[in-house]
Amino acid sequence: MPALTALIFDVDGTLADNECDGHRVAFNQAFAEAGLDWHWDAERYGELLAVTGGKERIRYYLSQDWPQRLHEPGIDDYIKTLHAAKTRHYVALLETGAIPLRPGIKRLITEARQADLRLAIATTTSPVNVTTLLRTTLGEASVDWFEVIAAGDIVPAKKPAPDVYHYALKALNLAPSACLALEDSAHGLRAARAAGIPVVVVNNAYTQDDDCSGALAVLDGFGDPYNLPTVLAGSTPMNGYVDIPSLRAWHKRQ
Ligand code: XBP
Ligand code: MG
């Protein structure tokens, strides 16, 4: 079994708890700007998270509420344009500093760098969303801390397909067993597992009922020394929160 060499982070729901107060808000802003009377409330958005990827999510919504619109000529371009507006609104929101990292993430990334672990990102969200989140929370230089940022349409099939993880593994030139993925959802867990990568899940309000069988551990937060997370599955982290020694210990159990 190779030693733990790289951490591969999911973004939405994992680095930041940003779906409800970030992406959802930006989708609604784009809809209003386009003169549409579509509005995704927090509960509906939770249902729409069944489909990953913003353009795919809009299409899924149309299939449920406005199925006839999917047959309109130019609908693919319309969705693309709408989604580009959503990305613009989302990035503008990030630039205000309104979306923080989840508690413990900054500490964990700092510890990982001190331990010389290699870092990567595998996400379904658009590349500019990732780099802007990193810049606005960890500083300008942080984008370069990640050897590969595999994001959005870089692969044709989004999570739960393993493609984005295959892409990241190839770029890292590492065996899946030398890596550990950090995910928040069953979709992400399935994607990483299908690529052979062991996974620790740190869930959130939208993903707390997900089936996370196959994860090395499931927690409700990364935690910090004075703010310990609840362990929902797997062994308790040695210091009570998610740190590098606990990630190494879980990784050995794969
Ligand atoms: C989460 C997603 C994304 C975002 C929206 O991805 O499914 O679609 O909700 O991002 P992950 P875009 O957890 O893998 O980071 O609108 O840019 O697609
Ligand atoms: Mg996620």
PDB file of C-alpha atoms and ligand atoms in Angstrom:
ATOM      1  CA  MET A   1       0.000   0.000   0.000  1.00  0.00           C
ATOM      2  CA  PRO A   2       1.635   3.315  -1.033  1.00  0.00           C
ATOM      3  CA  ALA A   3       1.954   6.064   1.575  1.00  0.00           C
ATOM      4  CA  LEU A   4      -0.442   9.000   1.402  1.00  0.00           C
ATOM      5  CA  THR A   5       1.073  11.345  -1.187  1.00  0.00           C
ATOM      6  CA  ALA A   6      -1.718  13.650  -2.369  1.00  0.00           C
ATOM      7  CA  LEU A   7      -4.997  15.100  -1.155  1.00  0.00           C
ATOM      8  CA  ILE A   8      -7.647  15.721  -3.794  1.00  0.00           C
ATOM      9  CA  PHE A   9     -10.282  18.216  -2.684  1.00  0.00           C
ATOM     10  CA  ASP A  10     -13.819  18.586  -3.946  1.00  0.00           C
ATOM     11  CA  VAL A  11     -14.919  22.243  -3.915  1.00  0.00           C
ATOM     12  CA  ASP A  12     -18.642  22.891  -3.530  1.00  0.00           C
ATOM     13  CA  GLY A  13     -19.898  21.691  -0.179  1.00  0.00           C
ATOM     14  CA  THR A  14     -16.386  20.599   0.859  1.00  0.00           C
ATOM     15  CA  LEU A  15     -14.061  23.619   0.752  1.00  0.00           C
ATOM     16  CA  ALA A  16     -17.055  25.916   1.289  1.00  0.00           C
ATOM     17  CA  ASP A  17     -20.665  25.391   2.288  1.00  0.00           C
ATOM     18  CA  ASN A  18     -21.651  27.460  -0.723  1.00  0.00           C
ATOM     19  CA  GLU A  19     -24.547  25.801  -2.521  1.00  0.00           C
ATOM     20  CA  CYS A  20     -27.512  27.494  -0.805  1.00  0.00           C
ATOM     21  CA  ASP A  21     -26.049  30.959  -0.190  1.00  0.00           C
ATOM     22  CA  GLY A  22     -23.728  31.024  -3.197  1.00  0.00           C
ATOM     23  CA  HIS A  23     -24.604  29.023  -6.287  1.00  0.00           C
ATOM     24  CA  ARG A  24     -28.373  29.080  -5.640  1.00  0.00           C
ATOM     25  CA  VAL A  25     -28.382  32.856  -5.211  1.00  0.00           C
ATOM     26  CA  ALA A  26     -26.405  33.309  -8.445  1.00  0.00           C
ATOM     27  CA  PHE A  27     -28.748  31.039 -10.424  1.00  0.00           C
ATOM     28  CA  ASN A  28     -31.734  33.103  -9.215  1.00  0.00           C
ATOM     29  CA  GLN A  29     -29.959  36.365 -10.100  1.00  0.00           C
ATOM     30  CA  ALA A  30     -29.326  35.061 -13.623  1.00  0.00           C
ATOM     31  CA  PHE A  31     -32.951  33.987 -13.999  1.00  0.00           C
ATOM     32  CA  ALA A  32     -34.249  37.391 -12.854  1.00  0.00           C
ATOM     33  CA  GLU A  33     -31.801  39.226 -15.126  1.00  0.00           C
ATOM     34  CA  ALA A  34     -33.078  37.177 -18.087  1.00  0.00           C
ATOM     35  CA  GLY A  35     -36.660  38.163 -17.219  1.00  0.00           C
ATOM     36  CA  LEU A  36     -37.588  34.638 -16.167  1.00  0.00           C
ATOM     37  CA  ASP A  37     -39.960  34.034 -13.287  1.00  0.00           C
ATOM     38  CA  TRP A  38     -38.019  30.936 -12.203  1.00  0.00           C
ATOM     39  CA  HIS A  39     -36.962  30.922  -8.568  1.00  0.00           C
ATOM     40  CA  TRP A  40     -35.162  28.103  -6.783  1.00  0.00           C
ATOM     41  CA  ASP A  41     -35.838  28.192  -3.040  1.00  0.00           C
ATOM     42  CA  ALA A  42     -33.513  26.395  -0.634  1.00  0.00           C
ATOM     43  CA  GLU A  43     -35.600  23.226  -0.546  1.00  0.00           C
ATOM     44  CA  ARG A  44     -36.069  22.974  -4.298  1.00  0.00           C
ATOM     45  CA  TYR A  45     -32.382  23.616  -4.816  1.00  0.00           C
ATOM     46  CA  GLY A  46     -31.639  20.630  -2.567  1.00  0.00           C
ATOM     47  CA  GLU A  47     -33.685  18.453  -4.932  1.00  0.00           C
ATOM     48  CA  LEU A  48     -31.959  19.919  -7.978  1.00  0.00           C
ATOM     49  CA  LEU A  49     -28.556  19.029  -6.508  1.00  0.00           C
ATOM     50  CA  ALA A  50     -29.402  15.490  -7.651  1.00  0.00           C
ATOM     51  CA  VAL A  51     -27.786  16.644 -10.902  1.00  0.00           C
ATOM     52  CA  THR A  52     -24.223  18.017 -10.807  1.00  0.00           C
ATOM     53  CA  GLY A  53     -23.057  20.845 -13.046  1.00  0.00           C
ATOM     54  CA  GLY A  54     -24.878  24.142 -13.471  1.00  0.00           C
ATOM     55  CA  LYS A  55     -25.880  23.745 -17.128  1.00  0.00           C
ATOM     56  CA  GLU A  56     -26.961  20.179 -16.452  1.00  0.00           C
ATOM     57  CA  ARG A  57     -28.960  21.374 -13.418  1.00  0.00           C
ATOM     58  CA  ILE A  58     -30.812  24.019 -15.469  1.00  0.00           C
ATOM     59  CA  ARG A  59     -31.630  21.351 -18.066  1.00  0.00           C
ATOM     60  CA  TYR A  60     -32.870  19.016 -15.314  1.00  0.00           C
ATOM     61  CA  TYR A  61     -35.090  21.796 -13.935  1.00  0.00           C
ATOM     62  CA  LEU A  62     -36.545  22.409 -17.403  1.00  0.00           C
ATOM     63  CA  SER A  63     -37.235  18.696 -17.826  1.00  0.00           C
ATOM     64  CA  GLN A  64     -39.289  18.837 -14.625  1.00  0.00           C
ATOM     65  CA  ASP A  65     -41.091  22.194 -14.833  1.00  0.00           C
ATOM     66  CA  TRP A  66     -40.956  23.324 -18.472  1.00  0.00           C
ATOM     67  CA  PRO A  67     -40.351  20.136 -20.509  1.00  0.00           C
ATOM     68  CA  GLN A  68     -41.658  21.668 -23.753  1.00  0.00           C
ATOM     69  CA  ARG A  69     -38.882  24.317 -23.634  1.00  0.00           C
ATOM     70  CA  LEU A  70     -36.248  21.613 -24.114  1.00  0.00           C
ATOM     71  CA  HIS A  71     -37.543  21.164 -27.680  1.00  0.00           C
ATOM     72  CA  GLU A  72     -37.136  24.845 -28.575  1.00  0.00           C
ATOM     73  CA  PRO A  73     -34.500  25.592 -31.228  1.00  0.00           C
ATOM     74  CA  GLY A  74     -31.382  27.105 -29.684  1.00  0.00           C
ATOM     75  CA  ILE A  75     -32.149  25.813 -26.190  1.00  0.00           C
ATOM     76  CA  ASP A  76     -28.574  24.549 -25.699  1.00  0.00           C
ATOM     77  CA  ASP A  77     -27.159  28.001 -26.417  1.00  0.00           C
ATOM     78  CA  TYR A  78     -29.832  29.583 -24.247  1.00  0.00           C
ATOM     79  CA  ILE A  79     -28.815  27.394 -21.302  1.00  0.00           C
ATOM     80  CA  LYS A  80     -25.134  28.188 -21.946  1.00  0.00           C
ATOM     81  CA  THR A  81     -25.834  31.932 -21.956  1.00  0.00           C
ATOM     82  CA  LEU A  82     -27.937  31.690 -18.807  1.00  0.00           C
ATOM     83  CA  HIS A  83     -25.219  29.689 -17.097  1.00  0.00           C
ATOM     84  CA  ALA A  84     -22.522  32.185 -18.131  1.00  0.00           C
ATOM     85  CA  ALA A  85     -24.603  34.905 -16.419  1.00  0.00           C
ATOM     86  CA  LYS A  86     -24.937  32.697 -13.334  1.00  0.00           C
ATOM     87  CA  THR A  87     -21.134  32.281 -13.230  1.00  0.00           C
ATOM     88  CA  ARG A  88     -20.704  36.057 -13.527  1.00  0.00           C
ATOM     89  CA  HIS A  89     -23.049  36.622 -10.564  1.00  0.00           C
ATOM     90  CA  TYR A  90     -21.408  33.856  -8.541  1.00  0.00           C
ATOM     91  CA  VAL A  91     -17.901  35.232  -9.088  1.00  0.00           C
ATOM     92  CA  ALA A  92     -19.103  38.738  -8.161  1.00  0.00           C
ATOM     93  CA  LEU A  93     -20.536  37.298  -4.935  1.00  0.00           C
ATOM     94  CA  LEU A  94     -17.242  35.556  -4.158  1.00  0.00           C
ATOM     95  CA  GLU A  95     -15.356  38.800  -4.790  1.00  0.00           C
ATOM     96  CA  THR A  96     -17.358  40.461  -1.973  1.00  0.00           C
ATOM     97  CA  GLY A  97     -15.907  37.875   0.422  1.00  0.00           C
ATOM     98  CA  ALA A  98     -19.384  36.591   1.246  1.00  0.00           C
ATOM     99  CA  ILE A  99     -18.454  32.918   0.894  1.00  0.00           C
ATOM    100  CA  PRO A 100     -16.027  31.701   3.564  1.00  0.00           C
ATOM    101  CA  LEU A 101     -14.174  28.390   3.669  1.00  0.00           C
ATOM    102  CA  ARG A 102     -15.606  25.709   5.945  1.00  0.00           C
ATOM    103  CA  PRO A 103     -14.136  25.788   9.462  1.00  0.00           C
ATOM    104  CA  GLY A 104     -10.899  23.796   9.581  1.00  0.00           C
ATOM    105  CA  ILE A 105     -10.137  23.942   5.841  1.00  0.00           C
ATOM    106  CA  LYS A 106      -7.531  26.683   6.017  1.00  0.00           C
ATOM    107  CA  ARG A 107      -5.777  24.886   8.886  1.00  0.00           C
ATOM    108  CA  LEU A 108      -5.912  21.531   7.068  1.00  0.00           C
ATOM    109  CA  ILE A 109      -4.485  22.941   3.825  1.00  0.00           C
ATOM    110  CA  THR A 110      -1.717  24.701   5.780  1.00  0.00           C
ATOM    111  CA  GLU A 111      -0.862  21.446   7.586  1.00  0.00           C
ATOM    112  CA  ALA A 112      -0.899  19.510   4.313  1.00  0.00           C
ATOM    113  CA  ARG A 113       1.566  21.938   2.742  1.00  0.00           C
ATOM    114  CA  GLN A 114       3.827  21.761   5.820  1.00  0.00           C
ATOM    115  CA  ALA A 115       3.726  17.955   5.532  1.00  0.00           C
ATOM    116  CA  ASP A 116       4.711  18.169   1.828  1.00  0.00           C
ATOM    117  CA  LEU A 117       1.548  16.466   0.685  1.00  0.00           C
ATOM    118  CA  ARG A 118       0.691  17.203  -2.919  1.00  0.00           C
ATOM    119  CA  LEU A 119      -2.624  18.999  -3.478  1.00  0.00           C
ATOM    120  CA  ALA A 120      -5.194  18.780  -6.240  1.00  0.00           C
ATOM    121  CA  ILE A 121      -8.797  19.714  -6.919  1.00  0.00           C
ATOM    122  CA  ALA A 122     -11.481  17.633  -8.653  1.00  0.00           C
ATOM    123  CA  THR A 123     -14.797  19.396  -9.032  1.00  0.00           C
ATOM    124  CA  THR A 124     -17.783  19.750 -11.338  1.00  0.00           C
ATOM    125  CA  THR A 125     -17.953  23.510 -10.902  1.00  0.00           C
ATOM    126  CA  SER A 126     -16.498  25.980 -13.419  1.00  0.00           C
ATOM    127  CA  PRO A 127     -12.731  26.729 -13.217  1.00  0.00           C
ATOM    128  CA  VAL A 128     -13.154  30.475 -12.546  1.00  0.00           C
ATOM    129  CA  ASN A 129     -15.368  29.653  -9.550  1.00  0.00           C
ATOM    130  CA  VAL A 130     -12.557  27.582  -8.052  1.00  0.00           C
ATOM    131  CA  THR A 131      -9.752  30.064  -8.602  1.00  0.00           C
ATOM    132  CA  THR A 132     -11.866  32.959  -7.334  1.00  0.00           C
ATOM    133  CA  LEU A 133     -12.841  31.055  -4.180  1.00  0.00           C
ATOM    134  CA  LEU A 134      -9.185  30.222  -3.529  1.00  0.00           C
ATOM    135  CA  ARG A 135      -7.998  33.785  -4.193  1.00  0.00           C
ATOM    136  CA  THR A 136     -10.671  35.403  -2.027  1.00  0.00           C
ATOM    137  CA  THR A 137     -10.215  33.050   0.932  1.00  0.00           C
ATOM    138  CA  LEU A 138      -6.584  31.883   0.918  1.00  0.00           C
ATOM    139  CA  GLY A 139      -4.893  34.672  -1.029  1.00  0.00           C
ATOM    140  CA  GLU A 140      -3.616  35.219  -4.562  1.00  0.00           C
ATOM    141  CA  ALA A 141      -0.785  32.675  -4.323  1.00  0.00           C
ATOM    142  CA  SER A 142      -3.027  29.806  -3.228  1.00  0.00           C
ATOM    143  CA  VAL A 143      -4.097  28.861  -6.762  1.00  0.00           C
ATOM    144  CA  ASP A 144      -0.529  27.633  -7.331  1.00  0.00           C
ATOM    145  CA  TRP A 145      -0.592  25.401  -4.260  1.00  0.00           C
ATOM    146  CA  PHE A 146      -2.741  22.963  -6.257  1.00  0.00           C
ATOM    147  CA  GLU A 147      -0.816  20.995  -8.887  1.00  0.00           C
ATOM    148  CA  VAL A 148      -3.969  20.304 -10.840  1.00  0.00           C
ATOM    149  CA  ILE A 149      -7.356  21.985 -10.807  1.00  0.00           C
ATOM    150  CA  ALA A 150      -9.648  19.590 -12.657  1.00  0.00           C
ATOM    151  CA  ALA A 151     -12.925  21.474 -13.023  1.00  0.00           C
ATOM    152  CA  GLY A 152     -16.168  21.829 -14.948  1.00  0.00           C
ATOM    153  CA  ASP A 153     -16.235  20.875 -18.616  1.00  0.00           C
ATOM    154  CA  ILE A 154     -12.620  19.632 -18.598  1.00  0.00           C
ATOM    155  CA  VAL A 155     -14.224  16.185 -18.821  1.00  0.00           C
ATOM    156  CA  PRO A 156     -17.495  15.446 -20.629  1.00  0.00           C
ATOM    157  CA  ALA A 157     -19.139  13.392 -17.862  1.00  0.00           C
ATOM    158  CA  LYS A 158     -19.437  15.068 -14.452  1.00  0.00           C
ATOM    159  CA  LYS A 159     -19.636  13.405 -11.027  1.00  0.00           C
ATOM    160  CA  PRO A 160     -20.790  10.772 -10.108  1.00  0.00           C
ATOM    161  CA  ALA A 161     -18.801   9.676 -13.180  1.00  0.00           C
ATOM    162  CA  PRO A 162     -15.151   9.096 -12.211  1.00  0.00           C
ATOM    163  CA  ASP A 163     -13.768  11.084 -15.192  1.00  0.00           C
ATOM    164  CA  VAL A 164     -12.662  14.183 -13.283  1.00  0.00           C
ATOM    165  CA  TYR A 165     -10.768  11.994 -10.810  1.00  0.00           C
ATOM    166  CA  HIS A 166      -9.147  10.032 -13.649  1.00  0.00           C
ATOM    167  CA  TYR A 167      -8.063  13.372 -15.098  1.00  0.00           C
ATOM    168  CA  ALA A 168      -6.559  14.480 -11.767  1.00  0.00           C
ATOM    169  CA  LEU A 169      -4.757  11.156 -11.227  1.00  0.00           C
ATOM    170  CA  LYS A 170      -3.218  11.336 -14.693  1.00  0.00           C
ATOM    171  CA  ALA A 171      -2.020  14.893 -14.113  1.00  0.00           C
ATOM    172  CA  LEU A 172      -0.563  13.922 -10.733  1.00  0.00           C
ATOM    173  CA  ASN A 173       0.909  10.725 -12.218  1.00  0.00           C
ATOM    174  CA  LEU A 174      -0.105   8.856  -9.065  1.00  0.00           C
ATOM    175  CA  ALA A 175      -1.849   5.583  -8.310  1.00  0.00           C
ATOM    176  CA  PRO A 176      -5.319   6.087  -6.810  1.00  0.00           C
ATOM    177  CA  SER A 177      -4.227   4.303  -3.617  1.00  0.00           C
ATOM    178  CA  ALA A 178      -1.561   6.998  -3.021  1.00  0.00           C
ATOM    179  CA  CYS A 179      -4.277   9.658  -2.852  1.00  0.00           C
ATOM    180  CA  LEU A 180      -7.144  10.560  -0.566  1.00  0.00           C
ATOM    181  CA  ALA A 181     -10.225  12.436  -1.773  1.00  0.00           C
ATOM    182  CA  LEU A 182     -12.171  14.794   0.473  1.00  0.00           C
ATOM    183  CA  GLU A 183     -15.819  15.004  -0.547  1.00  0.00           C
ATOM    184  CA  ASP A 184     -19.132  16.173   0.891  1.00  0.00           C
ATOM    185  CA  SER A 185     -21.673  14.127  -1.063  1.00  0.00           C
ATOM    186  CA  ALA A 186     -22.610  10.680  -2.316  1.00  0.00           C
ATOM    187  CA  HIS A 187     -22.084  11.892  -5.894  1.00  0.00           C
ATOM    188  CA  GLY A 188     -18.512  12.888  -5.116  1.00  0.00           C
ATOM    189  CA  LEU A 189     -17.875   9.758  -3.060  1.00  0.00           C
ATOM    190  CA  ARG A 190     -19.066   7.548  -5.916  1.00  0.00           C
ATOM    191  CA  ALA A 191     -16.939   9.428  -8.451  1.00  0.00           C
ATOM    192  CA  ALA A 192     -13.746   9.042  -6.419  1.00  0.00           C
ATOM    193  CA  ARG A 193     -14.432   5.420  -5.470  1.00  0.00           C
ATOM    194  CA  ALA A 194     -15.106   4.538  -9.106  1.00  0.00           C
ATOM    195  CA  ALA A 195     -11.608   5.864  -9.844  1.00  0.00           C
ATOM    196  CA  GLY A 196     -10.230   3.668  -7.020  1.00  0.00           C
ATOM    197  CA  ILE A 197      -9.470   6.572  -4.670  1.00  0.00           C
ATOM    198  CA  PRO A 198     -10.151   6.241  -0.931  1.00  0.00           C
ATOM    199  CA  VAL A 199     -12.502   8.940   0.389  1.00  0.00           C
ATOM    200  CA  VAL A 200     -13.277  10.789   3.604  1.00  0.00           C
ATOM    201  CA  VAL A 201     -16.678  12.494   3.532  1.00  0.00           C
ATOM    202  CA  VAL A 202     -17.374  15.707   5.451  1.00  0.00           C
ATOM    203  CA  ASN A 203     -21.046  16.323   4.883  1.00  0.00           C
ATOM    204  CA  ASN A 204     -23.320  19.363   5.202  1.00  0.00           C
ATOM    205  CA  ALA A 205     -27.023  20.134   5.550  1.00  0.00           C
ATOM    206  CA  TYR A 206     -27.765  19.220   1.926  1.00  0.00           C
ATOM    207  CA  THR A 207     -25.851  15.920   2.007  1.00  0.00           C
ATOM    208  CA  GLN A 208     -26.446  14.686   5.568  1.00  0.00           C
ATOM    209  CA  ASP A 209     -28.846  11.958   4.394  1.00  0.00           C
ATOM    210  CA  ASP A 210     -26.625  10.760   1.519  1.00  0.00           C
ATOM    211  CA  ASP A 211     -25.624   7.105   1.419  1.00  0.00           C
ATOM    212  CA  CYS A 212     -21.926   7.289   2.194  1.00  0.00           C
ATOM    213  CA  SER A 213     -21.143   3.587   2.348  1.00  0.00           C
ATOM    214  CA  GLY A 214     -17.666   3.024   0.973  1.00  0.00           C
ATOM    215  CA  ALA A 215     -16.183   6.087   2.690  1.00  0.00           C
ATOM    216  CA  LEU A 216     -13.276   5.545   5.110  1.00  0.00           C
ATOM    217  CA  ALA A 217     -14.968   7.980   7.501  1.00  0.00           C
ATOM    218  CA  VAL A 218     -17.952  10.342   7.531  1.00  0.00           C
ATOM    219  CA  LEU A 219     -17.987  13.482   9.711  1.00  0.00           C
ATOM    220  CA  ASP A 220     -20.175  16.562   9.961  1.00  0.00           C
ATOM    221  CA  GLY A 221     -17.228  18.966   9.852  1.00  0.00           C
ATOM    222  CA  PHE A 222     -13.444  19.174   9.601  1.00  0.00           C
ATOM    223  CA  GLY A 223     -13.311  20.738  13.027  1.00  0.00           C
ATOM    224  CA  ASP A 224     -10.591  22.403  14.990  1.00  0.00           C
ATOM    225  CA  PRO A 225      -8.989  21.713  18.384  1.00  0.00           C
ATOM    226  CA  TYR A 226     -11.745  23.608  20.210  1.00  0.00           C
ATOM    227  CA  ASN A 227     -14.589  22.729  17.856  1.00  0.00           C
ATOM    228  CA  LEU A 228     -14.691  18.968  17.409  1.00  0.00           C
ATOM    229  CA  PRO A 229     -16.836  17.463  14.661  1.00  0.00           C
ATOM    230  CA  THR A 230     -19.230  14.548  15.106  1.00  0.00           C
ATOM    231  CA  VAL A 231     -17.983  11.292  13.624  1.00  0.00           C
ATOM    232  CA  LEU A 232     -20.872   9.617  11.788  1.00  0.00           C
ATOM    233  CA  ALA A 233     -18.995   6.589  10.437  1.00  0.00           C
ATOM    234  CA  GLY A 234     -15.478   5.199  10.674  1.00  0.00           C
ATOM    235  CA  SER A 235     -12.934   5.571  13.437  1.00  0.00           C
ATOM    236  CA  THR A 236     -12.657   8.708  15.556  1.00  0.00           C
ATOM    237  CA  PRO A 237      -9.821  10.982  14.400  1.00  0.00           C
ATOM    238  CA  MET A 238      -6.834  10.668  16.748  1.00  0.00           C
ATOM    239  CA  ASN A 239      -6.976  14.318  17.838  1.00  0.00           C
ATOM    240  CA  GLY A 240     -10.762  14.537  17.534  1.00  0.00           C
ATOM    241  CA  TYR A 241     -10.775  16.625  14.335  1.00  0.00           C
ATOM    242  CA  VAL A 242      -9.644  16.166  10.739  1.00  0.00           C
ATOM    243  CA  ASP A 243      -5.890  16.718  10.569  1.00  0.00           C
ATOM    244  CA  ILE A 244      -3.016  15.132   8.660  1.00  0.00           C
ATOM    245  CA  PRO A 245      -2.330  12.340  11.211  1.00  0.00           C
ATOM    246  CA  SER A 246      -6.000  11.322  11.086  1.00  0.00           C
ATOM    247  CA  LEU A 247      -6.064  11.419   7.276  1.00  0.00           C
ATOM    248  CA  ARG A 248      -2.942   9.217   7.218  1.00  0.00           C
ATOM    249  CA  ALA A 249      -4.539   6.794   9.699  1.00  0.00           C
ATOM    250  CA  TRP A 250      -7.763   6.532   7.669  1.00  0.00           C
ATOM    251  CA  HIS A 251      -5.772   6.172   4.460  1.00  0.00           C
ATOM    252  CA  LYS A 252      -3.941   3.133   5.897  1.00  0.00           C
ATOM    253  CA  ARG A 253      -7.296   1.415   6.377  1.00  0.00           C
ATOM    254  CA  GLN A 254      -8.275   1.557   2.697  1.00  0.00           C
TER     255      GLN A 254
HETATM  256  C1  XBP B   1     -21.039  20.932  -7.256  1.00  0.00           C
HETATM  257  C2  XBP B   1     -21.902  21.163  -8.420  1.00  0.00           C
HETATM  258  C3  XBP B   1     -21.798  22.390  -9.226  1.00  0.00           C
HETATM  259  C4  XBP B   1     -22.211  23.668  -8.569  1.00  0.00           C
HETATM  260  C5  XBP B   1     -22.440  24.730  -9.602  1.00  0.00           C
HETATM  261  O1  XBP B   1     -19.784  20.492  -7.673  1.00  0.00           O
HETATM  262  O2  XBP B   1     -22.689  20.314  -8.753  1.00  0.00           O
HETATM  263  O3  XBP B   1     -22.633  22.223 -10.331  1.00  0.00           O
HETATM  264  O4  XBP B   1     -23.424  23.478  -7.870  1.00  0.00           O
HETATM  265  O5  XBP B   1     -21.317  24.959 -10.377  1.00  0.00           O
HETATM  266  P1  XBP B   1     -18.616  19.877  -6.701  1.00  0.00           P
HETATM  267  P2  XBP B   1     -21.428  25.374 -11.931  1.00  0.00           P
HETATM  268  O6  XBP B   1     -19.207  19.523  -5.375  1.00  0.00           O
HETATM  269  O7  XBP B   1     -18.085  18.697  -7.451  1.00  0.00           O
HETATM  270  O8  XBP B   1     -17.571  20.945  -6.589  1.00  0.00           O
HETATM  271  O9  XBP B   1     -22.679  26.187 -12.088  1.00  0.00           O
HETATM  272  O10 XBP B   1     -20.170  26.152 -12.214  1.00  0.00           O
HETATM  273  O11 XBP B   1     -21.513  24.097 -12.725  1.00  0.00           O
HETATM  274 MG    MG B   2     -19.343  18.698  -3.503  1.00  0.00          MG
END
